[in-house]
Every structure is written in C-alpha cells, then in structure tokens.
CSV table of C-alpha atoms in Angstrom, one decimal:
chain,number,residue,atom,x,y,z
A,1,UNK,CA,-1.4,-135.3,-52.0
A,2,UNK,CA,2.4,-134.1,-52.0
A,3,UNK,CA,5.1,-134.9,-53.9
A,4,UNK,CA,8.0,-133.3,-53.3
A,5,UNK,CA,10.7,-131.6,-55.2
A,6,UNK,CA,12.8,-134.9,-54.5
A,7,UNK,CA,10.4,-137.0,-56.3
A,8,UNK,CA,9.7,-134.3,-59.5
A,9,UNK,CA,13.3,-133.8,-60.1
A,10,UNK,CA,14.1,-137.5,-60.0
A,11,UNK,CA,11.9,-138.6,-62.2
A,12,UNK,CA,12.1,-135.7,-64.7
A,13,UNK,CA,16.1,-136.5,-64.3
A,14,UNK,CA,15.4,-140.5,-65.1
A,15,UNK,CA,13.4,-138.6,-67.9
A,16,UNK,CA,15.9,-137.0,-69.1
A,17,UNK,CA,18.5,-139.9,-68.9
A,18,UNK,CA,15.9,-141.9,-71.1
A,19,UNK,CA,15.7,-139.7,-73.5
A,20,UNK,CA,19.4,-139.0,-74.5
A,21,UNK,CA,20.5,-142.8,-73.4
A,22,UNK,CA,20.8,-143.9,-77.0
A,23,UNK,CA,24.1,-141.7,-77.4
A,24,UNK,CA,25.9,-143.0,-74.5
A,25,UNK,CA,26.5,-141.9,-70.8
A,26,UNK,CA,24.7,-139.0,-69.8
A,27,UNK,CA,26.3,-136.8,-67.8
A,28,UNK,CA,24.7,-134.8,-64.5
A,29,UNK,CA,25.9,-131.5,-65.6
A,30,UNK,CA,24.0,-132.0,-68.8
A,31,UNK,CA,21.4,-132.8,-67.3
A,32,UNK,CA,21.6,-130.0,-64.5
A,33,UNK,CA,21.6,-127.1,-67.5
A,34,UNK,CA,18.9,-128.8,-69.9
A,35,UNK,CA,16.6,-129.6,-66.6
A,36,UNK,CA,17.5,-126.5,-64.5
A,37,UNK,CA,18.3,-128.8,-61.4
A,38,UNK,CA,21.6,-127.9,-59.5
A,39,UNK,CA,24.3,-130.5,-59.9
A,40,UNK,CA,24.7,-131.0,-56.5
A,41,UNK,CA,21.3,-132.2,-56.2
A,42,UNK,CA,21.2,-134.6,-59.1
A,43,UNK,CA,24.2,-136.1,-57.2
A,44,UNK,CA,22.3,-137.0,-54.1
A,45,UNK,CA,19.1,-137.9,-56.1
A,46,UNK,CA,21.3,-140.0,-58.8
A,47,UNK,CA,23.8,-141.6,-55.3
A,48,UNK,CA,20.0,-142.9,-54.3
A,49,UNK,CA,18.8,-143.7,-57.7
A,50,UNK,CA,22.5,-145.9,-58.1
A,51,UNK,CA,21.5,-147.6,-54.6
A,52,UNK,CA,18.3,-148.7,-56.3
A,53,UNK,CA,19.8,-150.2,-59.2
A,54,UNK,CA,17.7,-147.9,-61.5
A,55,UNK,CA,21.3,-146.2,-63.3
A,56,UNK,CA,24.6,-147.2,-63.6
A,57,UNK,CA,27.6,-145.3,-63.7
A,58,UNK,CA,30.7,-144.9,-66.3
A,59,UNK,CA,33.5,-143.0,-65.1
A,60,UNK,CA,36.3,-141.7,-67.1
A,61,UNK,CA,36.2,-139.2,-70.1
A,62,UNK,CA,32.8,-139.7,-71.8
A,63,UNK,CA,31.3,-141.1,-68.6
A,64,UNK,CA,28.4,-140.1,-66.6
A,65,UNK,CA,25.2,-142.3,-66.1
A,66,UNK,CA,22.9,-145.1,-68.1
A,67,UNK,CA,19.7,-146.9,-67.4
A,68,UNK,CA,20.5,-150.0,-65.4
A,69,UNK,CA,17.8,-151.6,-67.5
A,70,UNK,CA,15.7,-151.2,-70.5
A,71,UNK,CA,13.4,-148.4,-70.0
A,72,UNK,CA,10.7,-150.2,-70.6
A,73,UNK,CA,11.4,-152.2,-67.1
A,74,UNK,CA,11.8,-148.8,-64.9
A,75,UNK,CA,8.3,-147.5,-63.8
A,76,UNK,CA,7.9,-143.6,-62.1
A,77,UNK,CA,6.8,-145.1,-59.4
A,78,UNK,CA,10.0,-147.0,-58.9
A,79,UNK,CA,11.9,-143.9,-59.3
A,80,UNK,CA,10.2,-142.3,-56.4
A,81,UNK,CA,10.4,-144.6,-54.1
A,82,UNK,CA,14.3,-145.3,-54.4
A,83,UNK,CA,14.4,-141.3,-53.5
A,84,UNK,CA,12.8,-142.2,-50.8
A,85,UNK,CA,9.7,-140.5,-51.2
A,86,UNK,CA,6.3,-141.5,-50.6
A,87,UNK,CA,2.9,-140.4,-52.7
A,88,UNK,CA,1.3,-139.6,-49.5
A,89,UNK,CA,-2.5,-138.0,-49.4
A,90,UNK,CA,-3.0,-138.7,-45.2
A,91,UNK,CA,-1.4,-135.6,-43.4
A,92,UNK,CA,-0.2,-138.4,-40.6
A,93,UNK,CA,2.3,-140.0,-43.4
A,94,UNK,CA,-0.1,-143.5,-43.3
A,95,UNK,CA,0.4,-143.4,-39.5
A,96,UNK,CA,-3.0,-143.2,-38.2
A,97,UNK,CA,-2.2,-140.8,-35.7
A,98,UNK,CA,-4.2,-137.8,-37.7
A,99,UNK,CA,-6.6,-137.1,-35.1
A,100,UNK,CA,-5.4,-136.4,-31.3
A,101,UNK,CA,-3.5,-139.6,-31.6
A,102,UNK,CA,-5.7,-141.7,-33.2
A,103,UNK,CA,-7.1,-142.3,-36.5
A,104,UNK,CA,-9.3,-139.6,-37.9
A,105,UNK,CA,-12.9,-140.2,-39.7
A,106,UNK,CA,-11.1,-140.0,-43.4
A,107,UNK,CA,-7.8,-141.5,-42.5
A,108,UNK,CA,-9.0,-145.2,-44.7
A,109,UNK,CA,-9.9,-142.5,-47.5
A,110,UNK,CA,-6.9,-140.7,-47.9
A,111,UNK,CA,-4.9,-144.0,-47.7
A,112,UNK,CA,-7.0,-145.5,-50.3
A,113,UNK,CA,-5.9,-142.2,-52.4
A,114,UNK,CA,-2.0,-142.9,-52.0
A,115,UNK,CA,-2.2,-146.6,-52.9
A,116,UNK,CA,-4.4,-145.9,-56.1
A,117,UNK,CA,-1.8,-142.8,-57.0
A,118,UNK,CA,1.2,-145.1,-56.4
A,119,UNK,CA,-0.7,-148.2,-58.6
A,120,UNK,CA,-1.2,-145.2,-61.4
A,121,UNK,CA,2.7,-144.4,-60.8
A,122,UNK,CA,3.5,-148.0,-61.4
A,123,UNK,CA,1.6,-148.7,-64.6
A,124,UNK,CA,3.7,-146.0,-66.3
A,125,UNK,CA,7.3,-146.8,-67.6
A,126,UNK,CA,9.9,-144.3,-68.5
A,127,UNK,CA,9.8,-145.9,-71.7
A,128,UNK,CA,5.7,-144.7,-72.0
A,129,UNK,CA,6.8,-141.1,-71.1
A,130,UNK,CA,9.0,-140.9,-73.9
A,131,UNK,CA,7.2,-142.2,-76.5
A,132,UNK,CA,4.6,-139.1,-75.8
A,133,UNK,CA,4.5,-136.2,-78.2
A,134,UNK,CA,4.4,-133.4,-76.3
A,135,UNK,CA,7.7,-134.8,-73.9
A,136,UNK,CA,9.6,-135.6,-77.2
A,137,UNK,CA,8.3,-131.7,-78.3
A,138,UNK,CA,9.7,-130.4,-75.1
A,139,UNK,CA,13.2,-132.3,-75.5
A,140,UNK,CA,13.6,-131.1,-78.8
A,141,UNK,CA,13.6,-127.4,-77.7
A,142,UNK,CA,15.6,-128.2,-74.8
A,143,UNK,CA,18.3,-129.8,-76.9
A,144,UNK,CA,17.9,-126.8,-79.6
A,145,UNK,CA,17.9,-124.1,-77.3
A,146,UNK,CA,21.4,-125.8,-75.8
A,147,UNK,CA,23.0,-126.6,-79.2
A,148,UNK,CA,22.9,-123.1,-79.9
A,149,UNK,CA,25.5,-122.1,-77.1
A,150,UNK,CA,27.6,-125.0,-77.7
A,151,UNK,CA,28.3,-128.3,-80.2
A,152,UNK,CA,25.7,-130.7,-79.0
A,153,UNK,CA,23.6,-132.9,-81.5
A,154,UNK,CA,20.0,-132.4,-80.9
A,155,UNK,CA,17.4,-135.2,-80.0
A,156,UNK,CA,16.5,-136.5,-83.1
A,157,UNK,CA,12.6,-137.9,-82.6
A,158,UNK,CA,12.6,-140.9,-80.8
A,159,UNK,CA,10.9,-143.8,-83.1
A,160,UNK,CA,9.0,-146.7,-81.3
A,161,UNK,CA,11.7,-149.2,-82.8
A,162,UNK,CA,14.3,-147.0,-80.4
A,163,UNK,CA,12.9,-148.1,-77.3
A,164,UNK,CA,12.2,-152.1,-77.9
C-alpha cells in the first residue's frame, strides 16, 4: 500500500483546518509553518480540496479557508480522494495488467486490500481525529512552540461540546 505525500499532507492540512476552525478562517501560511508543508503546495492541495467542496474560502484581511461542512460530515477518505489520490495496494493501479499484461495470481487480494483500507478511511471523520488525545497533545505544542515567536492564542483543548 502507498499513499503519497499528496494524500498525508492533505489530510494532516484538513487536520489542521479542523482544529483551529473555531477562531475563524485559517490561513495557508499558518498552516504551512505549524505543519511544515510549503505554501505553494497547500495551494494546489487546498485549489483541489475547494473543487471538492470540502473548504471554502474568505478573502480579504482576516481571510483564508473554513470547513465547507461540519467536521463531523468530512471523512479522510474523502479528503484523499478530492486530491486525487487513490489508497492503492495492486502495483498495476487496480488495472489488472500486473502480470505480462494480464492479471497476476494476487491481483483480487491486493484489490480486496485497497477497498477495505479506503472503507477504514471512510469510517473516520475529521471530527474523530480531533477529539483524540494524543492529536489535541500534538496541536497544543504546535500552537505553543509558535506563540512563542509571535502573538498567537494557543489551542485551547478542544471539548466534545465544540465539535457537535
């Protein structure tokens, strides 16, 4: 199984974007130096991720981008796929061409593999992800480590009532 660097940094971006949503727009570049991602990728990933309707933009001073929907609604699997990538175990991308042209002896396997990753993808929501410990632990030290360059409120824990 592969999953790119397209599909990682999208969802940890949509991650991200959940996580700070609740004090308005979230801008790339913040999330560029809390996530380590270049800008210029999060605007291709985020141009996709606007084409399927997962964010929203706000232009103008304060802007940057929301959840089109409650996070609740947006599953990881959905946020791969509108990147256009694919949770693919078969080395012929699902084509059945693995072996000389034709299907090879594990090919059903493999495919049997992606669909049960992408059904695991599509249980979880971004909302689940942020209601675990350990990524609320690892936001908090993201947002403490950058409010001490600069004035920026840090994540305050997130409380179940937050998300509904």
């Amino acid at each position: 199984m592969r999953l790119t660097t397209k599909g990682r940094y999208a969802v940890t971006a949509m991650l991200d974007l959940a996580l700070h949503a609740q004090h308005g727009p979230v801008s790339l570049a913040d999330i560029s130096e809390r996530q380590g991602i270049s800008l210029s990728y999060l605007e291709q990933l985020f141009a996709k991720l606007r084409r399927g309707s997962l964010v929203t933009s706000v232009r103008g001073p304060g802007g940057g981008y929301q959840l089109s929907r409650d996070m609740k609604g947006i599953r990881v699997a959905q946020v791969i796929d509108a990147v256009n990538e694919s949770v693919d175990a078969t080395r012929c991308q699902g084509l059945g061409d693995c072996h000389s042209g034709d299907t090879c002896l594990t090919h059903h396997l493999w495919c049997d593999l992606s669909e049960q990753i992408h059904d695991f993808l599509s249980s979880i929501s971004l909302a689940d992800l942020v209601m675990r410990r350990e990524v609320q632990e690892v936001a908090l030290r993201q947002d403490l480590r950058r409010a001490k360059g600069a004035s920026v409120r840090p994540l305050e824990k997130i409380e179940a009532s937050a998300i509904e």
